[in-house]
XYZ file of C-alpha atoms in Angstrom:
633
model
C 32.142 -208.752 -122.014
C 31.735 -207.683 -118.692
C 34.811 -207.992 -116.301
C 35.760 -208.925 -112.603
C 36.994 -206.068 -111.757
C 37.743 -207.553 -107.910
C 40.689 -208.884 -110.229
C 41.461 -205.563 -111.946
C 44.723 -204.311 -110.702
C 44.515 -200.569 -109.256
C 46.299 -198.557 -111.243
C 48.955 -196.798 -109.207
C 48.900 -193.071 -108.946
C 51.042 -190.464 -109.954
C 52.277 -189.154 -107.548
C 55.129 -186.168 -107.346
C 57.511 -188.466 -105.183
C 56.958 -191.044 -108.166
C 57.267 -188.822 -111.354
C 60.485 -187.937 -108.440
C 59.610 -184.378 -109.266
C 59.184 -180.965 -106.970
C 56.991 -177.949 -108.059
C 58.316 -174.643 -109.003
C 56.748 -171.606 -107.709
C 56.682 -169.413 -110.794
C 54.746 -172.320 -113.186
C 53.283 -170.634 -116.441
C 50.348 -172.582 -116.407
C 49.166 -171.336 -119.777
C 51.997 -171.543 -122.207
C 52.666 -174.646 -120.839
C 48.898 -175.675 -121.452
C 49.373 -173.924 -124.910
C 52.564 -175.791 -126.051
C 51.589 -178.804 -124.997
C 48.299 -178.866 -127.272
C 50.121 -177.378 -129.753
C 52.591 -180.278 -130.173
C 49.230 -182.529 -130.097
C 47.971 -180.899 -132.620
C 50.915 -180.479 -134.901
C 51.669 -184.547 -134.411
C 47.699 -185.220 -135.373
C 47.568 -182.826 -138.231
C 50.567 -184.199 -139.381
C 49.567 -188.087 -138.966
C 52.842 -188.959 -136.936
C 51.714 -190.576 -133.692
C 54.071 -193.419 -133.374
C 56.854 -191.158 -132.850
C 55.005 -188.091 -131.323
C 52.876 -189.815 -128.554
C 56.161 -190.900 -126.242
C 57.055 -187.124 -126.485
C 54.006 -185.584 -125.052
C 52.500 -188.318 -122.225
C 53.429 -190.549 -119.523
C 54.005 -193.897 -120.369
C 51.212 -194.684 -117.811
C 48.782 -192.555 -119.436
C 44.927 -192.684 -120.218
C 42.822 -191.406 -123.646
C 39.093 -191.245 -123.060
C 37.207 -190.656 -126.100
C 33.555 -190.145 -126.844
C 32.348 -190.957 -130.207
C 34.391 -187.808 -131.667
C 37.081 -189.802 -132.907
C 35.747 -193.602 -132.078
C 31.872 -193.198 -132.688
C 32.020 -195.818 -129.370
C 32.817 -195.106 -125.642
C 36.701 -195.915 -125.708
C 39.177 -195.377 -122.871
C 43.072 -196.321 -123.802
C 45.656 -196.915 -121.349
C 49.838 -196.389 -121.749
C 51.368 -195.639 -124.989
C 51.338 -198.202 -127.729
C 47.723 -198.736 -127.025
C 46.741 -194.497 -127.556
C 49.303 -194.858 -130.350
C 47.265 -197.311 -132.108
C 43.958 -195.924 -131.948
C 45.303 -192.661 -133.573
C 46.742 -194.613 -136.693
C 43.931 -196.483 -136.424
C 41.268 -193.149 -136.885
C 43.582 -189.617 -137.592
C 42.484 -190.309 -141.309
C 39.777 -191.681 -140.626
C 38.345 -188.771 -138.797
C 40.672 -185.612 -139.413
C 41.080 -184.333 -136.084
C 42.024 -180.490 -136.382
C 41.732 -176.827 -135.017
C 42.564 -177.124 -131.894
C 42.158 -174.220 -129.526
C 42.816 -173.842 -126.114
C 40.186 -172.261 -123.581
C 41.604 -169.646 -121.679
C 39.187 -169.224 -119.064
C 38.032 -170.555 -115.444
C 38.936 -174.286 -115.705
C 42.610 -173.365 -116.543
C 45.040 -173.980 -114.001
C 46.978 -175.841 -111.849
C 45.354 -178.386 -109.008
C 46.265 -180.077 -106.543
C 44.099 -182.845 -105.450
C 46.284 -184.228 -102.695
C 49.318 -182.799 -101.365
C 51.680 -185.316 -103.095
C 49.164 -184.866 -106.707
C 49.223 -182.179 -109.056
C 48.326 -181.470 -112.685
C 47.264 -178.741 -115.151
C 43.856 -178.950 -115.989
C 42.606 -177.922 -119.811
C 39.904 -177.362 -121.791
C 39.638 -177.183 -125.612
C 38.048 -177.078 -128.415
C 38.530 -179.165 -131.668
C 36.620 -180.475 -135.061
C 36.576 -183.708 -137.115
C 34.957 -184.023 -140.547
C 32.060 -184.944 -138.966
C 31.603 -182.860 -136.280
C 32.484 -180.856 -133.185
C 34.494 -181.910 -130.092
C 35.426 -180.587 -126.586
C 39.136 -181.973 -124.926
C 39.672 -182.271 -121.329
C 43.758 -182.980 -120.768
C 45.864 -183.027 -117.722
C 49.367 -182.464 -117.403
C 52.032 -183.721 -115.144
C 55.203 -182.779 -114.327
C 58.091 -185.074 -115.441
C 62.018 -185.247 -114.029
C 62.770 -183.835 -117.370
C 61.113 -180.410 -116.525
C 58.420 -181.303 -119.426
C 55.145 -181.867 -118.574
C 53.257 -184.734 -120.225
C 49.651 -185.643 -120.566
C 47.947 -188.175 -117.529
C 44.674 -187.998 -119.102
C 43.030 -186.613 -122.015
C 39.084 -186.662 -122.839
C 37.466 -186.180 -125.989
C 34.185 -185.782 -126.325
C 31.543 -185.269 -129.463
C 29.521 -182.088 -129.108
C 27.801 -181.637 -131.977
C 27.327 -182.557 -136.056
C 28.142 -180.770 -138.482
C 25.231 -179.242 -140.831
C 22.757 -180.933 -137.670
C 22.840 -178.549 -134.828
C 20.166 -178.886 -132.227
C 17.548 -177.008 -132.519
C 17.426 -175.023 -129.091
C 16.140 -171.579 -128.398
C 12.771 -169.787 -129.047
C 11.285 -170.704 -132.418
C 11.074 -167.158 -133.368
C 10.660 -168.733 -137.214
C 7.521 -170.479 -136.665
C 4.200 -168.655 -137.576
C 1.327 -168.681 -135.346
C -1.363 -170.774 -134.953
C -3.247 -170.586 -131.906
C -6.536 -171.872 -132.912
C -5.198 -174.980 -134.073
C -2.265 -175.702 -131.929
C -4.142 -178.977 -130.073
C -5.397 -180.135 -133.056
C -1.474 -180.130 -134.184
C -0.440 -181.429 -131.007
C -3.199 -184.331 -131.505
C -2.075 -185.617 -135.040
C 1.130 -185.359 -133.975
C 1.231 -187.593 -130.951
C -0.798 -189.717 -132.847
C 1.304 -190.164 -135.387
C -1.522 -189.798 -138.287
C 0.109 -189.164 -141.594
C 3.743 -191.113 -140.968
C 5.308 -193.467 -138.496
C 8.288 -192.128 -136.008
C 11.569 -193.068 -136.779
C 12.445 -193.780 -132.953
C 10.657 -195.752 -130.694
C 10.963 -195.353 -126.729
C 10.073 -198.117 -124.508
C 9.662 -196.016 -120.952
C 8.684 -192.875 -119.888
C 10.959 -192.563 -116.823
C 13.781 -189.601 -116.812
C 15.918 -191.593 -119.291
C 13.299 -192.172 -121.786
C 12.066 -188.516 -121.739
C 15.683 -187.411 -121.805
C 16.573 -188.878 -124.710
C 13.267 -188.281 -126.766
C 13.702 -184.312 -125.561
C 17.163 -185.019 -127.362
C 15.814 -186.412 -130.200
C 13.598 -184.358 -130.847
C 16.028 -181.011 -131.049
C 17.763 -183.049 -133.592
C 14.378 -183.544 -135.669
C 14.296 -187.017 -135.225
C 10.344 -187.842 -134.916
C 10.450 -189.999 -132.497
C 7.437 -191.981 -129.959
C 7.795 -193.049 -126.211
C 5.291 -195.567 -125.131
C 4.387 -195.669 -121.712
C 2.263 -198.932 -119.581
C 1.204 -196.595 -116.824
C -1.831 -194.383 -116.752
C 0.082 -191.421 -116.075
C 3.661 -189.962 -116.488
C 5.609 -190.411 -113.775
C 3.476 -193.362 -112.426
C 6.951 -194.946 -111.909
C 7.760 -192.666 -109.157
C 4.361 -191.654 -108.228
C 2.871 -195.259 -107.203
C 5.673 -196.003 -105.143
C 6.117 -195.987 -101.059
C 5.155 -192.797 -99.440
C 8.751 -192.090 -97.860
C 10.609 -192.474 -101.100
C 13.086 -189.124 -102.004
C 15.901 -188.665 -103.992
C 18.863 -189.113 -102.008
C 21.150 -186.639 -104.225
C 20.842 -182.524 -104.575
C 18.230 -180.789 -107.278
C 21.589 -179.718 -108.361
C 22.671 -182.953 -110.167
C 18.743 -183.766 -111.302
C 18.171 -181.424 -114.036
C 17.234 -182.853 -117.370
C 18.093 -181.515 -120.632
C 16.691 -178.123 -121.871
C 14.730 -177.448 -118.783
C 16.145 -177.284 -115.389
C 14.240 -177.311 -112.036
C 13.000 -173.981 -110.261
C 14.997 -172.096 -108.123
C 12.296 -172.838 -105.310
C 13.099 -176.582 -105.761
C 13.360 -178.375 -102.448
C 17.320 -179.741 -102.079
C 15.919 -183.303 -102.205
C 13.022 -183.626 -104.407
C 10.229 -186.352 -103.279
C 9.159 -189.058 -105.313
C 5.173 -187.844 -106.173
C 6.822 -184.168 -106.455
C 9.375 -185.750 -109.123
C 6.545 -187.665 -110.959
C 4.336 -184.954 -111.716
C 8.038 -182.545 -112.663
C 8.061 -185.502 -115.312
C 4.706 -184.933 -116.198
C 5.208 -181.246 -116.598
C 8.278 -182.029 -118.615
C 7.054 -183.857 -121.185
C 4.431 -181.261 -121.813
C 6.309 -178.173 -122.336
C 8.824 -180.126 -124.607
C 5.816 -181.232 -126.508
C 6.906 -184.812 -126.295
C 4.992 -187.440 -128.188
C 3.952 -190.240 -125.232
C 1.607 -192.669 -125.399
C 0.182 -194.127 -122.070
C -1.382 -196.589 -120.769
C 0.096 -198.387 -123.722
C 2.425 -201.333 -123.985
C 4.834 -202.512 -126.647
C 4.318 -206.096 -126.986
C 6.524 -206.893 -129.641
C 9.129 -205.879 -131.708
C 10.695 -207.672 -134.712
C 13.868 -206.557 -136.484
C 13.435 -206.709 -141.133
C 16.929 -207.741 -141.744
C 16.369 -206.748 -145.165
C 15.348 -203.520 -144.763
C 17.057 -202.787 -141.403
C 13.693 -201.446 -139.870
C 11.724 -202.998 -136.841
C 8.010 -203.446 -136.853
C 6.567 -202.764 -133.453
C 2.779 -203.792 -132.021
C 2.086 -201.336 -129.258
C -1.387 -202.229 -127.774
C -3.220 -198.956 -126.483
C -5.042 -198.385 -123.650
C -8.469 -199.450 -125.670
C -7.165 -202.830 -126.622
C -6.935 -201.750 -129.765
C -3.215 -202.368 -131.895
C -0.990 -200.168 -133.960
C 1.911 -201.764 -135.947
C 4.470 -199.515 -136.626
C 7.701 -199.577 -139.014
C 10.534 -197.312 -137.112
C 14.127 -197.876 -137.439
C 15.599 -197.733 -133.761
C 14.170 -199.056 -130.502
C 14.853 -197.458 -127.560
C 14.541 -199.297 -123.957
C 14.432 -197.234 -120.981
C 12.927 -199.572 -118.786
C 15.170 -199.407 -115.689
C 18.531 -200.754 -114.249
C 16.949 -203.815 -113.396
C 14.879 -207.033 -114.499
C 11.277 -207.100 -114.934
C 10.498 -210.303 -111.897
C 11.598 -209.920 -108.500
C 14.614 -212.177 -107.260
C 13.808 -213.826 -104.772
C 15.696 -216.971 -102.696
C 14.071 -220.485 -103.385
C 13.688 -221.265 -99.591
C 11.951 -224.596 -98.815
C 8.000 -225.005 -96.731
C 6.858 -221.583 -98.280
C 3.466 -222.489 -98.909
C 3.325 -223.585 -95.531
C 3.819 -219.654 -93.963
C 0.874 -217.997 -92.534
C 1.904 -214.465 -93.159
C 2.820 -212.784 -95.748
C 5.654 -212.960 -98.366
C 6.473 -209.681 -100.201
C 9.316 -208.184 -101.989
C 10.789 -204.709 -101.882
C 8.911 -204.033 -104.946
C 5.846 -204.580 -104.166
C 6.447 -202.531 -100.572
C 4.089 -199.090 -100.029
C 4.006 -197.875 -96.655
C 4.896 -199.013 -93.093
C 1.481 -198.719 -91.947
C -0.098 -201.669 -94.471
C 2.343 -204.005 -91.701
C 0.619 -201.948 -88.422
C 0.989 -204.500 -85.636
C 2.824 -206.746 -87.234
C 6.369 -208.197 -86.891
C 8.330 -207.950 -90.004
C 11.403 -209.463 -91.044
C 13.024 -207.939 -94.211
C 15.837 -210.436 -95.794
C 18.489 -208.371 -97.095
C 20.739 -205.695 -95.704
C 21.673 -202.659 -98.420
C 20.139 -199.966 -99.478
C 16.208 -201.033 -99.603
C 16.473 -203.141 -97.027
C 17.867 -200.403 -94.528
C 15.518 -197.951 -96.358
C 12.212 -199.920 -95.284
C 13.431 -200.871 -91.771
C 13.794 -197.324 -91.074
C 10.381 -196.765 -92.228
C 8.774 -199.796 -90.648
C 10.478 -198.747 -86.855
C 9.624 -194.620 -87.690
C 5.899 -196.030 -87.319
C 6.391 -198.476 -84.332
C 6.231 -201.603 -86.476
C 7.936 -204.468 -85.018
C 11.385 -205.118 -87.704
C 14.244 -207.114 -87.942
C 16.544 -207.176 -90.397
C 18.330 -210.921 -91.415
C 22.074 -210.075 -92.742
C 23.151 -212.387 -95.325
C 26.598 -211.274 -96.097
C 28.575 -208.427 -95.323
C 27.531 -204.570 -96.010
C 29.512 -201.738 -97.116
C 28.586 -198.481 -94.917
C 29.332 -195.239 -95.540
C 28.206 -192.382 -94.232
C 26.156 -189.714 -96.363
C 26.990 -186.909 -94.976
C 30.658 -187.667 -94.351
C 30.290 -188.802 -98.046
C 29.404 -185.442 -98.553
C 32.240 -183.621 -96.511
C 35.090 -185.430 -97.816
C 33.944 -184.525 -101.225
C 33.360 -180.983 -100.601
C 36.051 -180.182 -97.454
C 38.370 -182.817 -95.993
C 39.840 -184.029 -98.977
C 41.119 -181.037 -100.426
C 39.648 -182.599 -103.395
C 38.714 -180.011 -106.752
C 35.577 -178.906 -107.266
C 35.615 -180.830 -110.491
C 36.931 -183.793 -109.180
C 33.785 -186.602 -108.928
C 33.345 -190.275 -109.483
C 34.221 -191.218 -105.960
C 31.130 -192.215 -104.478
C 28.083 -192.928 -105.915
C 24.773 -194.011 -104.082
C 22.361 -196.650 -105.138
C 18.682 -196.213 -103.793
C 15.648 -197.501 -105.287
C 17.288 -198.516 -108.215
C 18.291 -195.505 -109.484
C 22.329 -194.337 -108.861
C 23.813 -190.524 -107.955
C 27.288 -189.224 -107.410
C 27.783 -186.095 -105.101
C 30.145 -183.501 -104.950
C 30.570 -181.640 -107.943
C 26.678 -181.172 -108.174
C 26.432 -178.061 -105.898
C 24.054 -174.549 -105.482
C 27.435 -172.412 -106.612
C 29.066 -175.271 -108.438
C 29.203 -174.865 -112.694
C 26.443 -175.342 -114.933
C 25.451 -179.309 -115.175
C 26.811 -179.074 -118.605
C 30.091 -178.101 -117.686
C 30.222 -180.433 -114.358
C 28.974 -183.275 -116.687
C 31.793 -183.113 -118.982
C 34.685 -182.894 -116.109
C 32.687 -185.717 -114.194
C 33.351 -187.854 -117.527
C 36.837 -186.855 -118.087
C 38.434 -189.084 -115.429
C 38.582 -192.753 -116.681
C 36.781 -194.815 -114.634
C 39.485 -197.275 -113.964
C 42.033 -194.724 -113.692
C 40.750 -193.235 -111.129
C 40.602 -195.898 -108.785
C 43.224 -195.216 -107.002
C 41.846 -191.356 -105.870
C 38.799 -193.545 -105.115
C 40.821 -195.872 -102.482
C 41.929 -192.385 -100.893
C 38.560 -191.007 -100.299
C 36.676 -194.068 -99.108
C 39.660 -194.879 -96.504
C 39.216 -191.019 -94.952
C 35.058 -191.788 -95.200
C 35.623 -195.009 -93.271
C 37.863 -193.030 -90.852
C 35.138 -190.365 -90.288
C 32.910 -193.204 -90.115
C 34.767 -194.942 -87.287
C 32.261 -194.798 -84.182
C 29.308 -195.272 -86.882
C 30.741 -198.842 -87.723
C 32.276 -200.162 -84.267
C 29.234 -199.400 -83.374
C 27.225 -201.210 -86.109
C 30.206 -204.326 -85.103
C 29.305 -204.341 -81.441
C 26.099 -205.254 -81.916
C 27.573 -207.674 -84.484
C 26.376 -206.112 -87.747
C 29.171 -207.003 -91.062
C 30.344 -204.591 -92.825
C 33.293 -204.359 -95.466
C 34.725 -201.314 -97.358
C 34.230 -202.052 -100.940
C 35.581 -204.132 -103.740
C 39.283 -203.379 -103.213
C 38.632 -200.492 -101.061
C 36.490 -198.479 -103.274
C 33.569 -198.081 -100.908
C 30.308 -198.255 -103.055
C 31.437 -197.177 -106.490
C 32.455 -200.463 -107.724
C 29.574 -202.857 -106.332
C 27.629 -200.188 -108.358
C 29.065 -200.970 -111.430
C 29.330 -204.379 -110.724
C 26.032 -205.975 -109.201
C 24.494 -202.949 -107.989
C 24.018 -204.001 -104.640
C 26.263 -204.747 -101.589
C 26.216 -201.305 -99.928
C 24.620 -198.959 -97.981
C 24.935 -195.139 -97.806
C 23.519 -194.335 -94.340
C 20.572 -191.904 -93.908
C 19.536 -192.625 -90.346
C 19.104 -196.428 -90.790
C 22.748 -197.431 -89.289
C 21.942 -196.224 -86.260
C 18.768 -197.498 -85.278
C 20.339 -200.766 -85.990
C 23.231 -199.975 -83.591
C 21.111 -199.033 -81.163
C 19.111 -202.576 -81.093
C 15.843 -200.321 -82.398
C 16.007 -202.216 -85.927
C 16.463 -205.752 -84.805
C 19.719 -207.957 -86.468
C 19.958 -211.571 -87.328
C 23.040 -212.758 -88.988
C 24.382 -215.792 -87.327
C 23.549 -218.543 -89.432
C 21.133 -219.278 -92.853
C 18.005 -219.428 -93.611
C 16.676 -223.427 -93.778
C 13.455 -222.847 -94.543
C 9.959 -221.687 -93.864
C 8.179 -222.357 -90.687
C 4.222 -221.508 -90.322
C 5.353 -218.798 -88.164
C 8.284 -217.635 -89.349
C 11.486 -218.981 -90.270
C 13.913 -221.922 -89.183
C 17.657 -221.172 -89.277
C 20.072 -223.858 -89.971
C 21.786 -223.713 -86.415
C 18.088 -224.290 -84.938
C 16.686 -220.663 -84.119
C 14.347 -219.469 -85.318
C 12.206 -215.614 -86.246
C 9.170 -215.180 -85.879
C 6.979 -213.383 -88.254
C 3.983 -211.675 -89.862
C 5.493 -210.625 -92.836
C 8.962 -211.731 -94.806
C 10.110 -209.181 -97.196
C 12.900 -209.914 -99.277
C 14.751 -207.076 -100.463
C 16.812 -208.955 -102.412
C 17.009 -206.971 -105.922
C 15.183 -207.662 -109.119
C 16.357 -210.003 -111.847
C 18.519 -209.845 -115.120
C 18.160 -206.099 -117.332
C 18.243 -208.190 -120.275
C 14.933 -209.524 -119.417
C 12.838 -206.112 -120.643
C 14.388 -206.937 -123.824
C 13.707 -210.909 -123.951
C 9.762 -210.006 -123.197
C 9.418 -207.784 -126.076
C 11.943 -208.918 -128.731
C 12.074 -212.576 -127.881
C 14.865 -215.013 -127.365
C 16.885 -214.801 -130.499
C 17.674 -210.475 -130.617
C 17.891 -210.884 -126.714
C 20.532 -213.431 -126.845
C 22.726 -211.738 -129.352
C 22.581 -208.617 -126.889
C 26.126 -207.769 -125.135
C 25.945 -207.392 -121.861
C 24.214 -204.578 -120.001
C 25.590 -202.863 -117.089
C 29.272 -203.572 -115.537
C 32.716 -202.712 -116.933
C 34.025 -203.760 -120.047
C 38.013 -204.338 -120.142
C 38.599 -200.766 -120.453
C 36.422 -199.030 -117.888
C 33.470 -198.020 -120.021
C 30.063 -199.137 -118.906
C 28.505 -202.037 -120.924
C 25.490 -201.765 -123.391
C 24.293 -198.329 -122.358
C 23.870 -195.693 -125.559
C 25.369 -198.239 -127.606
C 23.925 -200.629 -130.278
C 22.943 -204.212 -128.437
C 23.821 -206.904 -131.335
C 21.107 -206.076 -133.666
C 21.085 -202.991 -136.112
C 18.785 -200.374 -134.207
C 18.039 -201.269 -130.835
C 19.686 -199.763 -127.772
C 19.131 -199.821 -123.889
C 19.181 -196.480 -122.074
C 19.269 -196.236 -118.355
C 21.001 -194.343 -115.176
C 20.386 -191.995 -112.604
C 19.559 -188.018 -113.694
C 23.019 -186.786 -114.427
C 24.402 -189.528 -116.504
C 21.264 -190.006 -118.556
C 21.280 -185.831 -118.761
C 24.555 -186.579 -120.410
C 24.793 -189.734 -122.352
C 21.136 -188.905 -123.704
C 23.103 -186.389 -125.943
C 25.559 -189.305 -126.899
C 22.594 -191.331 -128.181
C 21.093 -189.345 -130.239
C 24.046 -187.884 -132.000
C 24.435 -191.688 -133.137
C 20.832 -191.922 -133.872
C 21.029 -188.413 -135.948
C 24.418 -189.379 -137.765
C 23.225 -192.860 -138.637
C 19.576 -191.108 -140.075
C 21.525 -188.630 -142.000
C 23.978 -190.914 -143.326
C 26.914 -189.173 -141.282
C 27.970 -192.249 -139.121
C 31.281 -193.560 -140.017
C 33.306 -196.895 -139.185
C 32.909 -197.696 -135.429
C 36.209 -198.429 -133.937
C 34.902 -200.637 -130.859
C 36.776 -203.223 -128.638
C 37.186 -206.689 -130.304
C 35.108 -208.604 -127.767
């Protein structure tokens, strides 16, 4: 279920002055790294957690696993609770070899002046396959140090490694490599075993994953093109985060990338990236239903092609990857509608400031698209105000930026604390950087703090942002724009997580309204439609040409429901938001009904959870998935 986490206590931090500990000058980072994993070790190997786990952590202390030892997205806080997942899966999964990394990412940091821990990699296996550890230690009154957090993560299977690298095996066969190419995508002689609604990033991520574990799999696509999805929207759209954080699996932008890739430059790197993976898409095609055989565990799917023609096809997962949002626009029921003169648009169905030439537009709605389209609309002279509904939470970007990277004294590998939401699609900055480790490695780190955990780092951050902020927002309150810093002070991380929406990360657009260039009107409610504009329950009113609501699109669950029908749909968990334990709900996991999954997130967390999926995909194909040890609700 998914969780209010306004309600969720903030975990407090552990600090020095609380662990009432001082740091020696002369620490031995390493043995102390060394000993410490080798007392995990010996207690795992040996099967005795119950009295071994109160020996080597805190009693506030946090286990984030991976599917190594869990096959589910697990994070356990304090002691009894990490003491009974391990009797719960040591046998179960035979945890052993440990090794520590000696290398780079060894060593002592200190995040804050009044925080410090040893940070460690290492290396482990299970009987089914291959795991990395992240652990950090703190320093006790004792002189011990015991584990804050440890992360375990499955990298690989056993006996199924990707197959990556040259194919310096295959024989040649230029004259009839397209004709190859042809029955494959076609799918002539079998059907695929994996079935991918969406060719956006995610979809393409996870078939490119797929498909170096052998898993024939087929991603069908509605638009006419790859990359439609970025390429027929408004002309100003760009990513918002660094090329850094964007690469997708196996293939990596150019070196010559711009820093913040545009939207019809990103649609046609999609394009290009489906090609030299040689994945199998169909376009202009639409899957318009899918029913799950109970008896035989398989789904039979009717994809209709671009020539009206229909394929049925037997495959045994289905794959969404149709977006962090609903299919129909949301959109307030506001009385008189019909009686406007103008026009009534959503964000969605926005292109370009110049269709509205002339014009005075209102935009309802006051985060990220809304702010994004004002902008645009007063860039090209275009008459715009925006209506407020409720309060905003503004932060800058760029002090976003220098907080992470400078004036927090925060480690390189220390992310999670802000993430941005724009067009639907979410980034986090600040370990994603030109000198910064390989997305592989930042990935990894990035997931090794527990989302809830971390909460409390996330408090620090925003309240230094909002300091650097300071003339930005009195500003924004003089001329009488709301703002608010977050769901218990977390800036824009946990209204992401939440109801993706509710923020704004400022690109330019907090100024102009400031200034009185982007109009404001936030004193009372809409009433309703006039044939000019609209009628405010105080009296006012606003005139208008246009009224665009930018008011978000409509339940995730909805690309399921349209395909799948009422019955799967309804036994789905939810999508999107927290679960009780800080992991995000539905996404790379199993949604009620043997087989089908939903996939979605911005470039860096599909990059890495793509992997996740299809390990599960490849283990349950092979017959090497065990027991699932997931939450009980």
């Amino acid at each position: 279920m998914a969780v209010d986490i306004s309600r969720i206590p903030v975990p407090p931090l552990s600090t020095l002055a609380k662990l009432n500990v001082s740091l020696s000058d002369d620490l031995d980072v390493p043995k102390i790294a060394s000993q410490w994993l080798d007392a995990l070790s010996s207690m795992l190997e040996s099967n005795s957690p119950k009295t071994g786990v109160g020996d080597l952590f805190l009693a506030d202390s946090w286990w984030r696993d991976m599917l190594s030892l869990t096959w589910d997205f697990r994070t356990f806080r304090g002691i009894s609770s990490i003491t009974t997942f391990l009797e719960a899966r040591i046998k179960l999964m035979n945890p052993r070899r440990f090794k520590l990394r000696h290398d780079s990412l060894l060593g002592l940091e200190r995040p804050y002046d009044d925080i410090a821990w040893i940070n460690a990699w290492f290396d482990f296996e299970t009987d089914t396959g291959t795991g990395l550890g992240i652990f950090r230690l703190v320093p006790v009154a004792t002189g011990e140090w015991k584990a804050h957090t440890v992360f375990t993560n499955l990298e690989d299977l056993k006996g199924f490694p990707e197959r990556i690298g040259p194919m310096r095996n295959a024989k040649p066969n230029h004259d009839n490599w397209e004709i190859g190419r042809n029955r494959e995508i076609g799918f002539e002689q079998a059907d695929p075993v994996v079935l991918v609604v969406g060719a956006g990033h995610s979809g393409l991520d996870v078939a490119a994953r797929l498909k170096a574990y052998d898993v024939q799999t087929l991603i069908v696509e509605r638009n006419e093109r790859i990359g439609d999805n970025w390429r027929n929207r408004y002309d100003t759209l760009c990513l918002h985060d660094p090329v850094w954080r964007d690469h997708m699996p196996y293939l990596q932008f150019p070196s010559t990338w711009p820093v913040y890739t545009p939207a019809r430059k990103l649609a046609n790197w999609l394009e290009h990236y489906a090609d030299a993976l040689d994945l199998n898409v169909w376009t202009s095609s639409e899957v318009i239903a899918a029913v799950h055989n109970h008896s035989t565990g398989t789904w039979t799917v009717t994809v209709k092609r671009a020539d009206g023609t229909e394929r049925v096809l037997d495959v045994r997962h289905v794959i969404f990857t149709t977006g962090i949002s609903g299919i129909a626009p949301k959109m307030p029921l506001l009385p008189r509608i019909s009686k406007f003169q103008g026009q009534v648009l959503h964000s969605s169905q926005y292109k370009k400031a110049l269709d509205h030439a002339g014009k005075k537009v209102v935009i309802v709605g006051a985060c990220t698209s809304a702010h994004d389209i004002a902008r645009d609309c007063y860039n090209h002279g275009i008459d715009v105000t925006m209506f407020q509904r409720g309060s905003t939470c503004v932060m800058s970007a760029k002090n976003n930026w220098d907080v992470l990277l400078k004036g927090a004294k925060l480690p390189m590998n220390f992310v999670g604390i802000v993430f941005l939401f724009v067009d639907h699609v979410i980034y986090t900055v600040g370990l994603y950087e030109e000198d910064s480790p390989h997305p592989d490695i930042a990935d990894r780190i990035n997931a090794s703090f527990p989302n809830f955990m971390a909460m409390g780092l996330i408090q620090r951050a925003t309240q230094r942002i909002l300091q650097m902020d300071r003339r930005l927002l009195e500003s924004l309150h003089r001329r009488g724009f709301r703002t608010n810093d977050g769901i218990q002070g977390t800036g824009a991380l946990l209204l992401v997580y939440s109801k993706i929406s509710g923020f704004y990360l400022d690109v330019g657009a907090s100024q102009l309204i400031a200034d009185g260039r982007i109009k404001l009107k936030n004193d009372s409610q809409i009433k309703e439609f006039t044939e000019t504009g609209l009628l405010f329950e105080d009296g006012s009113q606003l005139q208008a040409d246009v009224v665009l609501f930018a008011t978000g699109l409509g339940d995730i669950k909805e690309n399921i429901r349209k395909v799948c029908g009422d019955k799967i749909t309804d036994k789905c968990p939810p999508i999107w938001g927290f679960d009780k334990e800080g992991e995000i709900n539905g996404i790379a996991r199993e949604l009620g009904t043997p087989g089908l999954w939903y996939f979605t997130g911005n470039f860096a967390s599909c990059r890495f959870y793509s992997k996740h999926l299809a390990l599960q995909i490849k283990a349950k194909v092979e017959g090497a998935f065990s027991e699932r040890y997931s939450t009980s609700d």
